[in-house]
Structures are given as structure tokens and as C-alpha cells.
Amino acid sequence: MSRAISIGIPALVCWVLTLGYGALLLAAEPAENDPLWALNHLAGHWKNDIKELPSRATPNGGTGTDHELAAWTLGDRFLLGRIRRQQNGLKTLWLATYDQQTQKYPLWAFSNAGIQGGQWRGTWDAQNKSLDFVSTDVPPGWTSAGKNEFPDANTTQVDMWIKNNRGETEFAVQATKTRQTADWGKAEMAAWTKNAEPTVALPAEIKQLEQLIGIWDCRHVSRRAEWTPAEIQTTIKIQRQWILDGWFVQDTTISTEKLSGLSLFSFDPQSKRYRSWWFSDAGHHNTSYGDWDDKARKFTFAAKLPNGLTSASTGEIQDADHQTWYVRVTDTAGKVYFDGEWNLTRAK
């Protein structure tokens, strides 16, 4: 868990090619009668005046300033935010959406300090006009709360804390967010997307992900399965690039069907495994854990999906210019719901 998550309070299937470094295809904001509309209060360009309260993480407290950009993307199903701390260069990327099944607002955060998919769950309080979040991945016995209040269209008040199982405050922050102009946002985007030397040392294993970097021409086939009764073949353009000072590979793609999504890859020093996060324009998302087999020259990932389904994916690295990825989704009885193959050739 990290302070990076609190500041904004806040895999490989067909995605949309970036329109400029680090940007995704943006969509119009959701309609007011769409539950996603509550997240629209977080959209925009913001200057955040931060006050860190005395806690175990910051015994003497402190102050700071964040610049934050948040815009709709992935067919307007996700709000994507980028944050940069002015004092120390801490950068965060976060995504939030609405989950129809739970009727909550899940939020994921990633940072150049090694935060990998920190998770929060939000609730919209229409009467008090606030988005209230709790962390869903703190250790057992820990508690958290995060409130975003919107006194007017140009101001957000944030109050957030995390306590350990002894009731001690691990971290607490208050912030006032003030809306900025679109021109201000353009300059900030350029600063956010520029990779710098990481402030936290990268694990050696992350170097294997360099094999993914580049622009790729891809031939894709979805074989007959439960979700694809007829075989589907498409051509795809894939772009993969380092973000967050080399902590993550961002994968974005454009296909002939114009399907959109976002995937992130990294290596987790705690679990000592590779991780992947996938978000789609249909509002779907999953998290995979994986490994690299140096002898076989391949990545393998696995994810648990809703309704008892599992996803298994393999990325075979034939050489510097050719890769083949496979994804298969099955249930406990072995029934195949999806069976896809992507053959990648580095674009010239």
C-alpha cells in the first residue's frame, strides 16, 4: 500500500493504438444517468495542494503539490488519471470504473515507486455528493477510508487515511484540488510521459520485458469456442512502451474491429513473479501472475476470471522480431470459452 494511491483518491486481447506517447484513445464523458457519471467529478486537470498528517510514514507530516490529469478512455468505460508530485517526481497512473455486479467503483493505482495495482473500492453518496473509497488490498486487520467531496465544479476536498491492525495511523493525507485549464494540462502531460531515472531501483528481472517493447504488426485468430462460435481472423497494430520510469510496459493496440483496451506488465519483487493487468472497453478487467522460462524463451501467465473460469496465456519469443502469444479460457470441466493466437512481427 502506498501514499501514491491516496493523492488522487483516488492479457493481450485487441486494444487501441496510442495517439501520442502514453495517451489512449479518449471518449466522450458518460451520460448523467449512467452510474459511471459519478466518476466524472474526478475528470479534468487539477493542481492538488497536499497536507500529509503525522503518521508512521510521515512522523512530522509534510506538504506538497501534485499535478493531476484525468480523462475518459476505453470507450468511456474507464477514467484514467496521471499524477506527478512536483517536489520529488513521484508519478502515479490510476484507472477507475463502475462494476455493475457489485455496484461499486473499483480503482487501481500504479507508480514509479513500485506500487503495482493497489486497489480501492468506491461508493457514490448522492446525498452528500461524495465518492467514498476503502482499500481492498491492505493486510488483514488494517482499515482505511478515503473521501472525495465536491463543494463546486472546480474544487475537490480529499481526506484519506490507513491504519494498521494496532490502530496506528500508517498514513493520512488531506488535499484541496483546484481545476486548471486545458493548456496547463498539455504541458503537464509532456512532463508526466517523459521517463526519468527511477527513484526506486528496478528489479533485474524486469529487463526481460524489454523484449516486448516496440511497434508490431500482428495476425490474430480466435478459434471456435463458447464465446466465438465462428473463427475470427484480424490484423492488428500493437505498440508497447515503457512508462513510469521503466517500472511498467504499457501495451495498446488497434485492430480491424476497433476494439480497445489497455494492458500493463511489470515484475513484482515481493511475489518474485511477473504481473499483468488488462482493462477493456467493455468494462472488463483481470490480473495475471506469470513467469519467464529462459530456456524455452517464453512467458506464461494465469488469471482467475469470474464464474469459475481461468485464463492461461503464453508468449513465445522466437527472436528479436517475432513473437507468438496464446490465450485460452476454460472452466473447471475443461470447456473452452476462448482460444486465441497472436503472431507478431516487428514493424519496419
C-alpha positions as a printed NumPy array, in Angstrom:
array([[  0.   ,   0.   ,   0.   ],
       [  1.31 ,   3.458,  -0.763],
       [  0.738,   7.127,  -0.308],
       [  0.742,   7.337,  -4.107],
       [ -2.728,   5.833,  -4.174],
       [ -4.176,   8.403,  -1.836],
       [ -3.221,  11.521,  -3.699],
       [ -5.889,  11.277,  -6.377],
       [ -8.036,   9.051,  -4.198],
       [ -8.024,   8.146,  -5.918],
       [ -3.603, -10.027, -21.484],
       [ -3.252,  -9.381, -24.702],
       [ -6.613,  -9.162, -26.483],
       [ -7.336,  -6.242, -29.011],
       [ -6.619,  -2.713, -27.823],
       [ -6.301,   0.847, -29.272],
       [ -3.069,   2.374, -30.551],
       [ -1.948,   5.43 , -28.608],
       [ -2.431,   8.867, -30.121],
       [  0.912,  10.151, -28.853],
       [  3.201,   8.793, -26.172],
       [  1.38 ,   7.474, -23.124],
       [ -2.067,   8.633, -24.264],
       [ -5.06 ,   6.432, -25.057],
       [ -7.999,   6.984, -27.359],
       [-10.262,   9.309, -25.389],
       [-14.043,   9.093, -25.408],
       [-16.864,  11.435, -24.502],
       [-17.862,  11.514, -20.847],
       [-20.733,   9.206, -19.798],
       [-24.326,  10.401, -19.636],
       [-25.642,  11.71 , -16.327],
       [-27.965,   8.714, -15.902],
       [-25.008,   6.301, -16.301],
       [-23.543,   5.158, -12.918],
       [-20.122,   5.996, -14.359],
       [-21.14 ,   9.656, -14.301],
       [-20.192,   9.861, -10.603],
       [-16.538,   9.401, -11.604],
       [-16.837,  12.425, -13.88 ],
       [-16.345,  14.583, -10.788],
       [-12.711,  13.382, -10.824],
       [-12.176,  14.144, -14.523],
       [-10.159,  17.168, -15.566],
       [ -6.834,  18.919, -14.932],
       [ -6.046,  19.563, -11.273],
       [ -3.496,  21.255,  -9.031],
       [ -3.533,  19.4  ,  -5.705],
       [ -2.283,  21.093,  -2.529],
       [ -1.277,  18.209,  -0.246],
       [ -1.039,  18.08 ,   3.546],
       [  0.441,  14.885,   4.98 ],
       [ -0.606,  14.452,   8.618],
       [  1.776,  12.999,  11.253],
       [  1.792,   9.207,  10.893],
       [  4.144,   6.231,  10.885],
       [  5.053,   7.002,   7.259],
       [  5.494,  10.753,   7.868],
       [  6.183,  11.303,  11.615],
       [  6.494,  15.064,  11.18 ],
       [  3.86 ,  15.451,   8.49 ],
       [  4.587,  17.488,   5.414],
       [  3.218,  19.387,   2.445],
       [  3.472,  19.041,  -1.304],
       [  1.877,  19.785,  -4.655],
       [  0.574,  17.29 ,  -7.168],
       [ -0.405,  17.929, -10.778],
       [ -3.125,  15.528, -11.931],
       [ -4.772,  14.775, -15.273],
       [ -7.839,  12.52 , -15.52 ],
       [ -9.76 ,  11.757, -18.738],
       [-12.207,   9.168, -20.072],
       [-10.802,   6.357, -22.197],
       [-11.51 ,   2.789, -23.384],
       [-14.892,   3.547, -24.898],
       [-15.768,   5.789, -21.909],
       [-15.792,   2.786, -19.54 ],
       [-12.694,   3.834, -17.559],
       [-11.402,   7.089, -16.132],
       [ -7.609,   7.22 , -16.44 ],
       [ -5.58 ,   9.523, -14.21 ],
       [ -1.934,  10.582, -14.184],
       [ -0.347,  12.301, -11.171],
       [  3.088,  13.899, -10.74 ],
       [  4.44 ,  15.137,  -7.403],
       [  6.305,  18.389,  -8.   ],
       [  8.744,  18.043,  -5.093],
       [ 10.188,  14.583,  -5.779],
       [  8.976,  13.353,  -9.179],
       [  6.715,  10.62 ,  -7.787],
       [  4.399,   9.601, -10.645],
       [  1.191,   7.603, -10.477],
       [ -1.2  ,   6.164, -13.041],
       [ -4.699,   5.118, -11.918],
       [ -7.816,   3.701, -13.55 ],
       [-11.364,   3.603, -12.2  ],
       [-14.647,   2.224, -13.487],
       [-18.094,   1.092, -12.323],
       [-18.732,  -2.593, -11.577],
       [-22.346,  -3.463, -12.331],
       [-22.226,  -6.69 , -10.321],
       [-21.021,  -5.13 ,  -7.054],
       [-22.409,  -1.641,  -7.797],
       [-19.082,  -0.211,  -6.617],
       [-16.301,   1.821,  -8.222],
       [-13.033,  -0.18 ,  -8.338],
       [ -9.814,   1.804,  -8.675],
       [ -6.275,   0.555,  -9.434],
       [ -3.066,   2.535,  -8.903],
       [  0.47 ,   2.102, -10.287],
       [  3.546,   4.217,  -9.548],
       [  7.213,   4.734, -10.347],
       [  7.895,   3.837,  -6.705],
       [  6.89 ,   0.235,  -7.36 ],
       [  3.19 ,   0.311,  -6.455],
       [  1.597,  -2.403,  -8.601],
       [ -2.169,  -2.424,  -8.908],
       [ -3.007,  -1.048,  -5.461],
       [ -6.768,  -1.492,  -5.209],
       [ -9.586,   0.636,  -3.828],
       [-13.375,   0.274,  -3.937],
       [-15.608,   3.347,  -4.052],
       [-19.225,   4.221,  -3.288],
       [-21.095,   7.262,  -4.607],
       [-23.016,   9.169,  -1.923],
       [-25.518,  11.235,  -3.929],
       [-26.966,  12.984,  -0.875],
       [-23.596,  14.267,   0.354],
       [-22.118,  14.463,  -3.153],
       [-19.006,  12.456,  -2.322],
       [-17.069,   9.442,  -3.549],
       [-16.021,   7.323,  -0.579],
       [-13.25 ,   4.726,  -1.024],
       [-11.787,   1.89 ,   1.046],
       [ -8.647,  -0.064,   0.236],
       [ -9.269,  -3.701,  -0.675],
       [ -5.675,  -4.963,  -0.524],
       [ -4.375,  -3.842,   2.88 ],
       [ -3.094,  -6.565,   5.249],
       [ -5.631,  -8.41 ,   7.455],
       [ -6.886,  -6.248,  10.308],
       [ -5.909,  -2.986,   8.651],
       [ -8.544,  -0.355,   7.877],
       [ -8.76 ,   2.579,   5.519],
       [-11.034,   5.344,   4.318],
       [-10.852,   7.943,   1.585],
       [-13.419,  10.655,   0.908],
       [-13.664,  12.942,  -2.114],
       [-16.111,  15.815,  -1.605],
       [-17.116,  18.203,  -4.398],
       [-18.236,  21.59 ,  -2.995],
       [-18.301,  23.05 ,  -6.527],
       [-17.348,  22.098, -10.082],
       [-13.798,  23.428,  -9.719],
       [-12.868,  22.143,  -6.259],
       [-12.425,  18.744,  -4.612],
       [-11.652,  18.135,  -0.943],
       [ -9.811,  14.874,  -0.16 ],
       [ -9.411,  13.208,   3.244],
       [ -7.77 ,   9.773,   3.428],
       [ -6.099,   7.515,   5.988],
       [ -4.812,   3.955,   6.505],
       [ -4.486,   2.318,   9.955],
       [ -2.714,  -0.913,  10.863],
       [ -4.098,  -3.771,  12.975],
       [ -2.941,  -1.989,  16.148],
       [ -4.975,   1.107,  15.296],
       [ -1.868,   3.159,  14.483],
       [ -2.094,   5.555,  11.549],
       [  0.203,   4.338,   8.81 ],
       [ -0.552,   7.251,   6.55 ],
       [ -3.002,  10.158,   6.425],
       [ -3.41 ,  12.939,   3.9  ],
       [ -5.703,  15.861,   3.198],
       [ -5.78 ,  17.73 ,  -0.092],
       [ -7.528,  20.55 ,  -1.875],
       [ -7.774,  20.022,  -5.632],
       [ -8.311,  23.062,  -7.871],
       [ -9.32 ,  22.698, -11.526],
       [ -6.849,  24.004, -14.149],
       [ -7.085,  24.895, -17.846],
       [ -6.651,  22.546, -20.798],
       [ -3.433,  24.344, -21.864],
       [ -1.984,  23.7  , -18.414],
       [ -2.84 ,  20.024, -18.867],
       [ -0.94 ,  19.736, -22.175],
       [  2.298,  20.891, -20.571],
       [  1.814,  18.563, -17.629],
       [  1.176,  15.567, -19.9  ],
       [  4.519,  16.152, -21.596],
       [  6.248,  16.175, -18.2  ],
       [  4.444,  13.035, -16.983],
       [  5.216,  10.93 , -20.046],
       [  8.949,  11.706, -20.04 ],
       [ 10.725,   8.762, -18.423],
       [ 13.439,   9.571, -15.899],
       [ 15.891,   7.574, -13.839],
       [ 13.81 ,   5.514, -11.351],
       [ 13.914,   6.724,  -7.746],
       [ 13.432,   3.125,  -6.588],
       [ 15.839,   0.536,  -8.04 ],
       [ 14.279,  -1.71 , -10.675],
       [ 14.464,  -5.479, -10.152],
       [ 16.847,  -7.196, -12.577],
       [ 14.039,  -9.456, -13.816],
       [ 12.164,  -6.533, -15.323],
       [ 14.769,  -6.394, -18.114],
       [ 13.107,  -9.433, -19.717],
       [ 10.127,  -7.219, -20.562],
       [ 12.36 ,  -5.203, -22.899],
       [ 11.641,  -7.961, -25.434],
       [  8.056,  -6.665, -25.635],
       [  8.943,  -3.061, -26.469],
       [  8.246,  -1.757, -29.962],
       [  5.595,  -1.468, -32.658],
       [  4.324,  -4.772, -34.026],
       [  2.241,  -5.987, -36.951],
       [  0.039,  -8.851, -35.803],
       [ -2.11 , -11.565, -37.362],
       [ -4.729, -12.755, -34.894],
       [ -7.116, -15.693, -34.958],
       [ -9.866, -16.535, -32.466],
       [-10.687, -20.2  , -32.944],
       [-14.153, -21.665, -32.471],
       [-15.111, -21.723, -28.794],
       [-18.033, -20.865, -26.492],
       [-17.528, -17.101, -26.869],
       [-16.583, -17.297, -30.568],
       [-18.894, -19.784, -32.369],
       [-17.217, -18.91 , -35.667],
       [-13.491, -18.446, -36.249],
       [-12.391, -14.797, -36.426],
       [ -9.233, -13.516, -38.124],
       [ -7.968,  -9.954, -37.846],
       [ -4.866,  -7.85 , -38.414],
       [ -3.639,  -5.679, -35.569],
       [ -1.077,  -2.958, -34.884],
       [  0.445,  -3.175, -31.393],
       [  2.521,  -0.548, -29.614],
       [  4.392,  -1.301, -26.392],
       [  6.408,   1.287, -24.472],
       [  7.966,   1.869, -21.07 ],
       [  6.087,   4.146, -18.667],
       [  6.513,   5.226, -15.038],
       [ 10.31 ,   5.448, -15.342],
       [ 10.712,   1.878, -16.546],
       [  8.56 ,   0.147, -13.948],
       [  5.817,  -0.842, -16.423],
       [  5.345,  -1.774, -20.059],
       [  2.156,  -0.273, -21.461],
       [  0.541,  -2.24 , -24.302],
       [ -2.003,  -0.544, -26.564],
       [ -3.399,  -1.835, -29.851],
       [ -5.688,  -1.067, -32.775],
       [ -7.497,  -3.88 , -34.567],
       [ -9.718,  -4.02 , -37.631],
       [-12.702,  -4.226, -35.252],
       [-11.558,  -1.071, -33.394],
       [-11.73 ,  -2.942, -30.073],
       [ -9.928,  -1.021, -27.35 ],
       [ -8.157,  -1.787, -24.12 ],
       [ -5.034,  -1.29 , -22.058],
       [ -2.554,  -3.75 , -20.609],
       [  0.325,  -3.2  , -18.185],
       [  3.234,  -5.565, -17.492],
       [  5.77 ,  -5.48 , -14.654],
       [  7.78 ,  -7.661, -12.277],
       [  6.75 ,  -7.865,  -8.617],
       [  9.762,  -8.121,  -6.264],
       [  7.529,  -9.304,  -3.389],
       [  5.934, -12.285,  -5.122],
       [  9.004, -12.67 ,  -7.398],
       [  6.68 , -13.1  , -10.356],
       [  5.67 , -11.115, -13.416],
       [  2.284,  -9.431, -13.336],
       [ -0.142,  -8.214, -15.994],
       [ -3.277,  -6.081, -15.728],
       [ -5.849,  -5.892, -18.537],
       [ -8.697,  -3.387, -18.992],
       [-11.156,  -3.417, -21.919],
       [-13.644,  -1.012, -23.484],
       [-16.45 ,  -3.36 , -22.373],
       [-15.544,  -2.61 , -18.744],
       [-13.83 ,  -5.973, -18.215],
       [-10.571,  -6.346, -16.309],
       [ -8.329,  -9.036, -14.856],
       [ -4.969,  -9.511, -13.169],
       [ -2.494, -12.239, -14.11 ],
       [  0.637, -13.634, -12.483],
       [  3.372, -15.082, -14.658],
       [  6.896, -16.425, -15.075],
       [  9.723, -16.313, -17.603],
       [ 11.343, -19.553, -18.796],
       [ 14.746, -18.556, -20.09 ],
       [ 15.495, -21.962, -21.625],
       [ 12.181, -22.142, -23.508],
       [ 12.226, -18.368, -24.213],
       [  8.621, -17.805, -23.175],
       [  6.36 , -16.036, -20.679],
       [  3.447, -17.854, -19.057],
       [  0.579, -16.064, -17.267],
       [ -2.551, -17.276, -15.474],
       [ -5.61 , -15.407, -14.175],
       [ -8.773, -16.307, -12.278],
       [-11.878, -14.933, -14.005],
       [-15.492, -14.585, -12.801],
       [-17.839, -17.581, -12.757],
       [-15.072, -20.08 , -12.051],
       [-13.23 , -19.539, -15.337],
       [ -9.458, -19.388, -15.676],
       [ -7.245, -17.802, -18.329],
       [ -3.872, -19.251, -19.35 ],
       [ -1.6  , -17.314, -21.701],
       [  1.828, -17.969, -23.196],
       [  4.183, -15.619, -25.021],
       [  6.859, -17.357, -27.067],
       [  9.813, -15.167, -28.113],
       [ 11.187, -16.704, -31.314],
       [ 13.709, -13.918, -31.957],
       [ 14.062, -10.14 , -31.709],
       [ 11.462,  -9.591, -34.445],
       [  8.936, -12.408, -33.943],
       [  6.64 , -13.458, -31.073],
       [  3.597, -15.703, -30.738],
       [  1.077, -15.311, -27.928],
       [ -1.689, -17.724, -26.993],
       [ -4.67 , -17.194, -24.667],
       [ -7.12 , -19.923, -23.658],
       [-10.058, -19.523, -21.245],
       [-11.589, -22.677, -19.741],
       [-13.886, -23.755, -16.901],
       [-13.214, -26.418, -14.266],
       [-14.546, -29.136, -16.586],
       [-12.152, -28.124, -19.364],
       [-14.77 , -26.478, -21.576],
       [-13.089, -23.921, -23.854],
       [-14.633, -20.442, -23.832],
       [-11.902, -18.644, -25.769],
       [ -8.891, -19.84 , -27.789],
       [ -6.796, -17.123, -29.422],
       [ -3.411, -16.808, -31.106],
       [ -1.415, -13.675, -31.987],
       [  1.553, -13.815, -34.357],
       [  3.649, -10.68 , -34.036],
       [  6.272,  -9.332, -36.436],
       [  8.212,  -6.186, -35.565],
       [  7.064,  -3.311, -37.784],
       [  9.677,  -1.914, -40.156]])
